Short mmCIF file of C-alpha atoms in Angstrom, two decimals:
data_model
loop_
_atom_site.label_atom_id
_atom_site.label_comp_id
_atom_site.label_asym_id
_atom_site.label_seq_id
_atom_site.Cartn_x
_atom_site.Cartn_y
_atom_site.Cartn_z
CA UNK A 91 136.01 176.15 108.16
CA UNK A 92 139.18 174.98 106.34
CA UNK A 93 142.59 176.59 106.93
CA UNK A 94 142.48 178.28 103.51
CA UNK A 95 139.04 179.73 104.25
CA UNK A 96 140.24 181.00 107.63
CA UNK A 97 143.29 182.62 106.04
CA UNK A 98 141.21 184.29 103.36
CA UNK A 99 138.70 185.55 105.95
CA UNK A 100 141.50 186.98 108.12
CA UNK A 101 143.01 188.68 105.06
CA UNK A 102 139.61 190.18 104.18
CA UNK A 103 139.17 191.38 107.79
CA UNK A 104 142.60 193.06 107.71
CA UNK A 105 141.70 194.78 104.45
CA UNK A 106 138.38 195.86 105.99
CA UNK A 107 140.18 197.34 109.03
CA UNK A 108 142.47 199.33 106.73
CA UNK A 109 139.54 200.37 104.56
CA UNK A 110 137.82 201.55 107.75
CA UNK A 111 140.77 203.84 108.56
CA UNK A 112 140.96 205.16 105.00
CA UNK A 113 137.17 205.49 104.70
CA UNK A 114 137.03 207.51 107.90
CA UNK A 115 139.56 210.03 106.61
CA UNK A 116 137.91 210.29 103.18
CA UNK A 117 134.48 211.24 104.52
CA UNK A 118 135.40 212.88 107.86
CA UNK A 119 135.34 216.35 106.29
CA UNK A 120 131.66 215.95 105.41
CA UNK A 121 130.70 216.17 109.08
CA UNK A 122 133.37 218.76 109.90
CA UNK A 123 132.69 221.30 107.10
CA UNK A 124 130.85 223.84 109.29
CA UNK A 125 133.57 223.58 112.00
CA UNK A 126 136.52 223.90 109.57
CA UNK A 127 134.75 226.81 107.86
CA UNK A 128 134.25 228.64 111.16
CA UNK A 129 137.70 227.93 112.64
CA UNK A 130 139.75 228.83 109.55
CA UNK A 131 137.40 231.72 108.63
CA UNK A 132 136.61 230.38 105.15
CA UNK A 133 133.33 229.69 103.32
CA UNK A 134 131.65 226.27 103.52
CA UNK A 135 132.33 225.84 99.79
CA UNK A 136 136.08 226.46 100.33
CA UNK A 137 136.01 223.96 103.22
CA UNK A 138 134.34 221.57 100.73
CA UNK A 139 137.69 221.48 98.88
CA UNK A 140 138.88 219.13 101.65
CA UNK A 141 136.49 216.59 100.08
CA UNK A 142 136.97 217.38 96.37
CA UNK A 143 140.80 217.82 96.45
CA UNK A 144 141.13 214.59 98.42
CA UNK A 145 139.09 212.85 95.71
CA UNK A 146 141.27 214.42 92.99
CA UNK A 147 144.37 213.16 94.82
CA UNK A 148 142.97 209.62 94.75
CA UNK A 149 141.90 210.00 91.13
CA UNK A 150 145.36 211.06 89.94
CA UNK A 151 147.37 208.95 92.38
CA UNK A 152 145.55 205.61 92.08
CA UNK A 153 146.48 204.54 88.51
CA UNK A 154 149.90 206.24 88.44
CA UNK A 155 151.12 205.02 91.85
CA UNK A 156 149.60 201.53 91.39
CA UNK A 157 151.54 201.22 88.14
CA UNK A 158 154.80 202.56 89.67
CA UNK A 159 154.56 200.19 92.65
CA UNK A 160 153.51 197.09 90.67
CA UNK A 161 156.89 195.37 91.26
CA UNK A 162 156.70 195.73 95.05
CA UNK A 163 155.56 192.73 97.14
CA UNK A 164 151.91 193.40 97.95
CA UNK A 165 152.24 193.05 101.72
CA UNK A 166 155.18 195.51 101.87
CA UNK A 167 153.18 197.90 99.72
CA UNK A 168 150.17 197.67 102.06
CA UNK A 169 152.37 198.53 105.06
CA UNK A 170 153.98 201.52 103.30
CA UNK A 171 150.54 202.74 102.25
CA UNK A 172 149.46 202.88 105.91
CA UNK A 173 152.68 204.74 106.90
CA UNK A 174 151.98 207.45 104.28
CA UNK A 175 148.36 207.54 105.46
CA UNK A 176 149.44 208.15 109.08
CA UNK A 177 151.85 210.94 108.02
CA UNK A 178 149.18 212.70 105.91
CA UNK A 179 146.64 212.70 108.72
CA UNK A 180 149.28 213.77 111.24
CA UNK A 181 149.91 216.89 109.13
CA UNK A 182 146.13 217.52 108.86
CA UNK A 183 145.81 217.33 112.66
CA UNK A 184 148.41 220.08 113.08
CA UNK A 185 147.26 222.28 110.15
CA UNK A 186 146.87 225.96 111.04
CA UNK A 187 145.81 227.12 107.56
CA UNK A 188 143.57 225.81 104.80
CA UNK A 189 146.61 225.43 102.48
CA UNK A 190 148.43 223.05 104.87
CA UNK A 191 145.17 221.15 105.47
CA UNK A 192 144.61 220.68 101.72
CA UNK A 193 148.23 219.51 101.17
CA UNK A 194 147.76 217.00 104.01
CA UNK A 195 144.54 215.77 102.44
CA UNK A 196 146.28 215.15 99.09
CA UNK A 197 149.10 213.16 100.81
CA UNK A 198 146.48 210.97 102.55
CA UNK A 199 144.65 210.60 99.22
CA UNK A 200 147.73 209.08 97.53
CA UNK A 201 147.75 206.21 100.06
CA UNK A 202 143.99 205.75 99.61
CA UNK A 203 144.19 205.29 95.83
CA UNK A 204 146.83 202.55 95.90
CA UNK A 205 145.23 200.74 98.85
CA UNK A 206 141.79 200.54 97.29
CA UNK A 207 143.09 199.33 93.91
CA UNK A 208 145.34 196.54 95.21
CA UNK A 209 142.97 195.78 98.10
CA UNK A 210 140.16 194.99 95.65
CA UNK A 211 142.28 192.60 93.59
CA UNK A 212 143.68 190.88 96.73
CA UNK A 213 140.11 190.45 98.03
CA UNK A 214 139.03 188.98 94.67
CA UNK A 215 142.07 186.64 94.59
CA UNK A 216 141.69 185.05 98.04
CA UNK A 217 138.21 183.60 97.34
CA UNK A 218 136.68 181.39 94.60
CA UNK A 219 135.62 183.21 91.42
CA UNK A 220 131.87 182.97 92.18
CA UNK A 221 132.36 184.87 95.48
CA UNK A 222 134.43 187.77 94.17
CA UNK A 223 131.79 190.50 94.47
CA UNK A 224 130.98 189.36 98.01
CA UNK A 225 134.69 189.38 98.95
CA UNK A 226 135.12 192.90 97.58
CA UNK A 227 131.99 193.99 99.45
CA UNK A 228 133.49 192.57 102.71
CA UNK A 229 136.58 194.71 102.13
CA UNK A 230 134.40 197.72 101.32
CA UNK A 231 132.42 197.04 104.51
CA UNK A 232 135.37 198.77 106.18
CA UNK A 233 134.40 201.88 104.23
CA UNK A 234 130.76 201.54 105.14
CA UNK A 235 131.49 200.91 108.83
CA UNK A 236 133.62 204.07 108.64
CA UNK A 237 130.55 205.90 107.40
CA UNK A 238 128.43 204.34 110.18
CA UNK A 239 130.78 204.98 113.10
CA UNK A 240 133.87 206.84 111.89
CA UNK A 241 132.17 209.86 110.35
CA UNK A 242 129.59 210.43 113.12
CA UNK A 243 132.24 209.75 115.81
CA UNK A 244 134.69 212.10 114.07
CA UNK A 245 131.94 214.73 113.79
CA UNK A 246 131.13 214.30 117.51
CA UNK A 247 134.84 214.56 118.49
CA UNK A 248 135.17 217.64 116.26
CA UNK A 249 132.12 219.28 117.84
CA UNK A 250 133.35 218.57 121.39
CA UNK A 251 137.13 219.12 121.14
CA UNK A 252 137.74 220.82 117.77
CA UNK A 253 138.10 219.40 114.26
CA UNK A 254 141.88 218.76 114.63
CA UNK A 255 141.21 216.15 117.33
CA UNK A 256 139.13 214.23 114.79
CA UNK A 257 142.27 213.84 112.64
CA UNK A 258 144.29 212.77 115.73
CA UNK A 259 141.71 209.98 116.20
CA UNK A 260 142.20 208.98 112.54
CA UNK A 261 145.99 208.73 113.07
CA UNK A 262 145.31 206.26 115.92
CA UNK A 263 142.96 204.23 113.68
CA UNK A 264 145.67 204.27 110.98
CA UNK A 265 148.21 202.78 113.41
CA UNK A 266 145.70 200.01 114.26
CA UNK A 267 145.26 199.41 110.50
CA UNK A 268 149.04 199.16 110.04
CA UNK A 269 149.27 196.55 112.83
CA UNK A 270 146.28 194.60 111.40
CA UNK A 271 147.92 194.46 107.96
CA UNK A 272 151.26 193.30 109.37
CA UNK A 273 149.65 190.48 111.41
CA UNK A 274 146.66 189.28 109.35
CA UNK A 275 147.60 189.70 105.68
CA UNK A 276 149.66 186.70 104.45
CA UNK A 277 153.07 187.32 102.88
CA UNK A 278 152.59 184.78 100.08
CA UNK A 279 150.21 186.95 98.04
CA UNK A 280 150.12 186.62 94.27
CA UNK A 281 152.58 189.13 92.84
CA UNK A 282 151.20 191.78 90.49
CA UNK A 283 152.38 191.59 86.92
CA UNK A 284 154.44 194.69 86.02
CA UNK A 285 152.26 196.79 83.75
CA UNK A 286 153.74 198.26 80.58
CA UNK A 287 152.86 201.65 79.08
CA UNK A 288 151.39 199.73 76.15
CA UNK A 289 148.98 197.88 78.48
CA UNK A 290 147.90 201.16 80.07
CA UNK A 291 147.25 202.67 76.64
CA UNK A 292 145.14 199.59 75.82
CA UNK A 293 143.09 200.19 78.97
CA UNK A 294 142.42 203.88 78.37
CA UNK A 295 141.55 203.29 74.70
CA UNK A 296 139.20 200.33 75.33
CA UNK A 297 135.70 201.68 74.78
CA UNK A 298 134.05 199.08 77.04
CA UNK A 299 136.29 199.89 80.02
CA UNK A 300 135.90 203.65 79.41
CA UNK A 301 132.12 203.17 79.43
CA UNK A 302 132.25 201.53 82.88
CA UNK A 303 134.60 204.23 84.23
CA UNK A 304 132.06 206.85 83.08
CA UNK A 305 129.23 204.92 84.79
CA UNK A 306 131.30 204.77 88.00
CA UNK A 307 132.03 208.51 88.02
CA UNK A 308 128.43 209.58 87.34
CA UNK A 309 126.56 206.85 89.22
CA UNK A 310 128.66 206.95 92.37
CA UNK A 311 129.38 210.69 92.18
CA UNK A 312 125.76 211.79 91.84
CA UNK A 313 125.04 211.09 95.51
CA UNK A 314 128.04 213.24 96.55
CA UNK A 315 126.43 216.36 95.09
CA UNK A 316 124.07 215.99 98.07
CA UNK A 317 126.15 214.04 100.62
CA UNK A 318 129.07 216.51 100.71
CA UNK A 319 126.71 219.25 101.91
CA UNK A 320 124.38 217.00 103.93
CA UNK A 321 125.37 218.49 107.33
CA UNK A 322 124.70 222.14 106.34
CA UNK A 323 121.52 221.07 104.48
CA UNK A 324 120.13 219.25 107.52
CA UNK A 325 120.99 222.27 109.67
CA UNK A 326 119.69 225.11 107.46
CA UNK A 327 116.97 223.51 105.29
CA UNK A 328 115.52 220.78 107.53
CA UNK A 329 116.22 222.57 110.82
CA UNK A 330 117.99 219.82 112.79
CA UNK A 331 120.41 220.73 115.62
CA UNK A 332 124.13 219.81 115.48
CA UNK A 333 123.80 216.97 118.00
CA UNK A 334 120.91 215.41 116.04
CA UNK A 335 122.95 215.51 112.81
CA UNK A 336 125.52 213.13 114.37
CA UNK A 337 122.70 210.61 114.97
CA UNK A 338 121.38 211.09 111.41
CA UNK A 339 124.88 210.41 110.00
CA UNK A 340 124.95 207.24 112.11
CA UNK A 341 121.58 206.07 110.72
CA UNK A 342 122.73 207.00 107.19
CA UNK A 343 125.86 204.89 107.68
CA UNK A 344 123.85 201.86 108.86
CA UNK A 345 121.73 202.15 105.69
CA UNK A 346 124.94 202.28 103.61
CA UNK A 347 126.29 199.09 105.26
CA UNK A 348 123.04 197.21 104.56
CA UNK A 349 123.01 198.46 100.94
CA UNK A 350 126.66 197.50 100.44
CA UNK A 351 126.11 193.89 101.54
CA UNK A 352 122.92 193.58 99.43
CA UNK A 353 124.81 195.03 96.44
CA UNK A 354 127.62 192.47 96.83
CA UNK A 355 125.17 189.55 96.81
CA UNK A 356 123.13 190.94 93.88
CA UNK A 357 126.29 191.55 91.81
CA UNK A 358 127.91 188.10 92.19
CA UNK A 359 126.24 186.56 89.12
CA UNK A 360 125.35 189.49 86.85
CA UNK A 361 126.99 192.75 87.99
CA UNK A 362 126.02 194.95 85.03
CA UNK A 363 122.37 193.81 85.06
CA UNK A 364 122.02 194.52 88.79
CA UNK A 365 123.69 197.94 88.45
CA UNK A 366 121.07 199.16 85.98
CA UNK A 367 118.22 198.75 88.51
CA UNK A 368 120.33 200.09 91.41
CA UNK A 369 120.96 203.35 89.55
CA UNK A 370 117.31 203.77 88.55
CA UNK A 371 116.25 203.38 92.21
CA UNK A 372 119.02 205.73 93.39
CA UNK A 373 118.02 208.45 90.90
CA UNK A 374 114.35 208.26 91.97
CA UNK A 375 115.34 208.66 95.66
CA UNK A 376 117.48 211.73 94.91
CA UNK A 377 114.66 213.38 92.91
CA UNK A 378 112.21 212.68 95.75
CA UNK A 379 114.62 214.18 98.32
CA UNK A 380 114.27 217.62 96.67
CA UNK A 381 110.64 217.68 97.82
CA UNK A 382 110.99 215.89 101.19
CA UNK A 383 114.15 217.45 102.73
CA UNK A 384 112.35 220.52 104.21
CA UNK A 385 110.23 218.12 106.33
CA UNK A 386 111.91 216.30 109.22
CA UNK A 387 110.20 212.89 109.17
CA UNK A 388 109.79 212.24 105.41
CA UNK A 389 113.14 213.95 104.78
CA UNK A 390 114.87 211.57 107.18
CA UNK A 391 113.17 208.52 105.60
CA UNK A 392 114.34 209.64 102.13
CA UNK A 393 117.91 210.17 103.43
CA UNK A 394 117.90 206.59 104.81
CA UNK A 395 116.97 205.32 101.31
CA UNK A 396 119.68 207.56 99.81
CA UNK A 397 122.17 205.79 102.12
CA UNK A 398 120.81 202.37 101.16
CA UNK A 399 121.57 202.92 97.46
CA UNK A 400 124.68 205.16 97.82
CA UNK A 401 127.26 202.32 98.08
CA UNK A 402 125.14 199.46 96.74
CA UNK A 403 126.81 199.83 93.34
CA UNK A 404 130.45 199.75 94.57
CA UNK A 405 131.25 196.01 94.51
CA UNK A 406 129.36 195.47 91.23
CA UNK A 407 131.26 198.28 89.49
CA UNK A 408 134.60 197.06 90.84
CA UNK A 409 134.07 193.40 89.97
CA UNK A 410 132.75 194.30 86.49
CA UNK A 411 135.77 196.42 85.59
CA UNK A 412 138.06 193.57 86.73
CA UNK A 413 136.02 191.13 84.56
CA UNK A 414 136.42 193.39 81.52
CA UNK A 415 140.15 193.89 82.15
CA UNK A 416 140.65 190.12 82.38
CA UNK A 417 138.81 189.77 79.07
CA UNK A 418 140.48 192.61 77.12
CA UNK A 419 143.80 193.48 78.88
CA UNK A 420 144.60 190.60 81.30
CA UNK A 421 148.10 191.91 82.08
CA UNK A 422 146.73 195.16 83.54
CA UNK A 423 144.01 194.03 85.97
CA UNK A 424 145.50 195.92 88.97
CA UNK A 425 145.78 199.14 86.98
CA UNK A 426 142.19 198.69 85.68
CA UNK A 427 141.08 198.31 89.29
CA UNK A 428 143.06 201.47 90.17
CA UNK A 429 141.46 203.34 87.27
CA UNK A 430 138.01 202.44 88.60
CA UNK A 431 139.02 203.66 92.08
CA UNK A 432 140.13 206.85 90.30
CA UNK A 433 136.70 207.01 88.61
CA UNK A 434 134.93 206.63 92.00
CA UNK A 435 136.94 209.58 93.25
CA UNK A 436 136.45 211.58 90.06
CA UNK A 437 132.75 211.14 90.84
CA UNK A 438 133.26 212.38 94.41
CA UNK A 439 135.30 215.37 93.17
CA UNK A 440 132.75 216.24 90.45
CA UNK A 441 129.87 215.71 92.88
CA UNK A 442 131.45 217.78 95.69
CA UNK A 443 132.43 220.58 93.28
CA UNK A 444 128.99 220.60 91.61
CA UNK A 445 127.33 220.64 95.02
CA UNK A 446 129.43 223.68 95.98
CA UNK A 447 128.53 225.56 92.80
CA UNK A 448 124.82 224.72 93.22
CA UNK A 449 124.89 225.74 96.91
CA UNK A 450 126.49 229.11 96.07
CA UNK A 451 124.28 229.87 93.08
CA UNK A 452 120.75 228.47 93.54
CA UNK A 453 120.78 226.94 97.05
CA UNK A 454 121.42 223.72 99.00
CA UNK A 455 118.02 222.16 98.29
CA UNK A 456 118.76 221.94 94.53
CA UNK A 457 121.75 219.61 95.06
CA UNK A 458 119.30 216.66 95.26
CA UNK A 459 117.74 216.78 91.78
CA UNK A 460 121.05 217.70 90.13
CA UNK A 461 122.67 214.65 91.78
CA UNK A 462 119.68 212.59 90.63
CA UNK A 463 120.23 213.74 87.04
CA UNK A 464 123.86 212.53 87.20
CA UNK A 465 122.75 209.10 88.47
CA UNK A 466 119.98 208.84 85.83
CA UNK A 467 122.60 209.50 83.12
CA UNK A 468 124.70 206.67 84.61
CA UNK A 469 121.65 204.36 84.45
CA UNK A 470 121.18 205.12 80.73
CA UNK A 471 124.87 204.38 79.99
CA UNK A 472 124.59 201.19 82.10
CA UNK A 473 121.73 200.13 79.79
CA UNK A 474 124.08 200.52 76.79
CA UNK A 475 126.84 198.57 78.55
CA UNK A 476 124.37 195.82 79.49
CA UNK A 477 123.27 195.34 75.87
CA UNK A 478 126.96 195.16 74.76
CA UNK A 479 127.60 192.54 77.48
CA UNK A 480 124.69 190.45 76.20
CA UNK A 481 126.14 190.58 72.67
CA UNK A 482 129.51 189.44 74.07
CA UNK A 483 127.88 186.52 75.91
CA UNK A 484 126.02 185.44 72.76
CA UNK A 485 129.23 185.67 70.72
CA UNK A 486 131.25 183.72 73.32
CA UNK A 487 128.42 181.17 73.55
CA UNK A 488 128.49 180.50 69.80
CA UNK A 489 132.29 180.51 69.41
#
């Protein structure tokens, strides 16, 4: 392995460590909802705001804060991001009311948004162009490992010692992430180009980029209609005990990691083409779950497949939006990346909120087919985007 390859791999590992810390805090509430609900004497749906408000914080913070910090050296920015992250989770660990907890979650969310947007472009920059999707998927492996180990471990810690101790554990992981960034990420990173208001207007008025942002929100968010309320569903509908749910979350996370790596490889050459089939498969699994979740064995098998497809689309969506930004607004690639991170989190917020409404009105079991409908809509829009991409390729081929 050459020195450059070693440096790029170390940088990707550092980004993955930080993504692990941030991924753990994003999804930790999913496993802790019943505990937070009981301890703070609030409904499960109100506790679900710890997921949806966090996602809204990322959605709003990612493009705005990425734009405002575009002149900062990237390494300094990464270190400051982790400091804010540690502060936010420290407040969450000491929260005695739902209001303080929600404020803490929004502070943590601001660091998440900027990290994921610049992290994706750094990952794409440190490898050759034909390995971009794989590099982004390595960074996002931190998120998937967080879902494998962080969320079940946090849920276990919460069940044994109280949900606040789970946030204390996250603060410790955040400190490790800060150290990893300071040691492993090189200082000579390509500086972001300052983004003008005009460039941002170009991004938000470009129909092709808006189409992908819509696909991201619906396709990624559809699973969160179900996933946000997976713990209570497994408890009340399927009939699993609390201790078993930790193991199921672990298995779910392993499926996510496998799906994420497969998705990165499939998306290297033709991201938009691969995404179409991923969404179709994901929608089918969610529709099937409606009928299988009351039964322990087939329900568990379906949930494993839900995990397999849940994050498979992430690297393809991220690399495709960067490709489009380079084609249409090359001076605003970082902000385009941030807008897609915002779209991921808009999807989480919409999914979590929809799941709460469905749970309160018609019941937990209906979250599956409603999430499936969201993903199916994303598949149809992906089909439109794919045909537009083919027209572009033909036009570029003849010019």
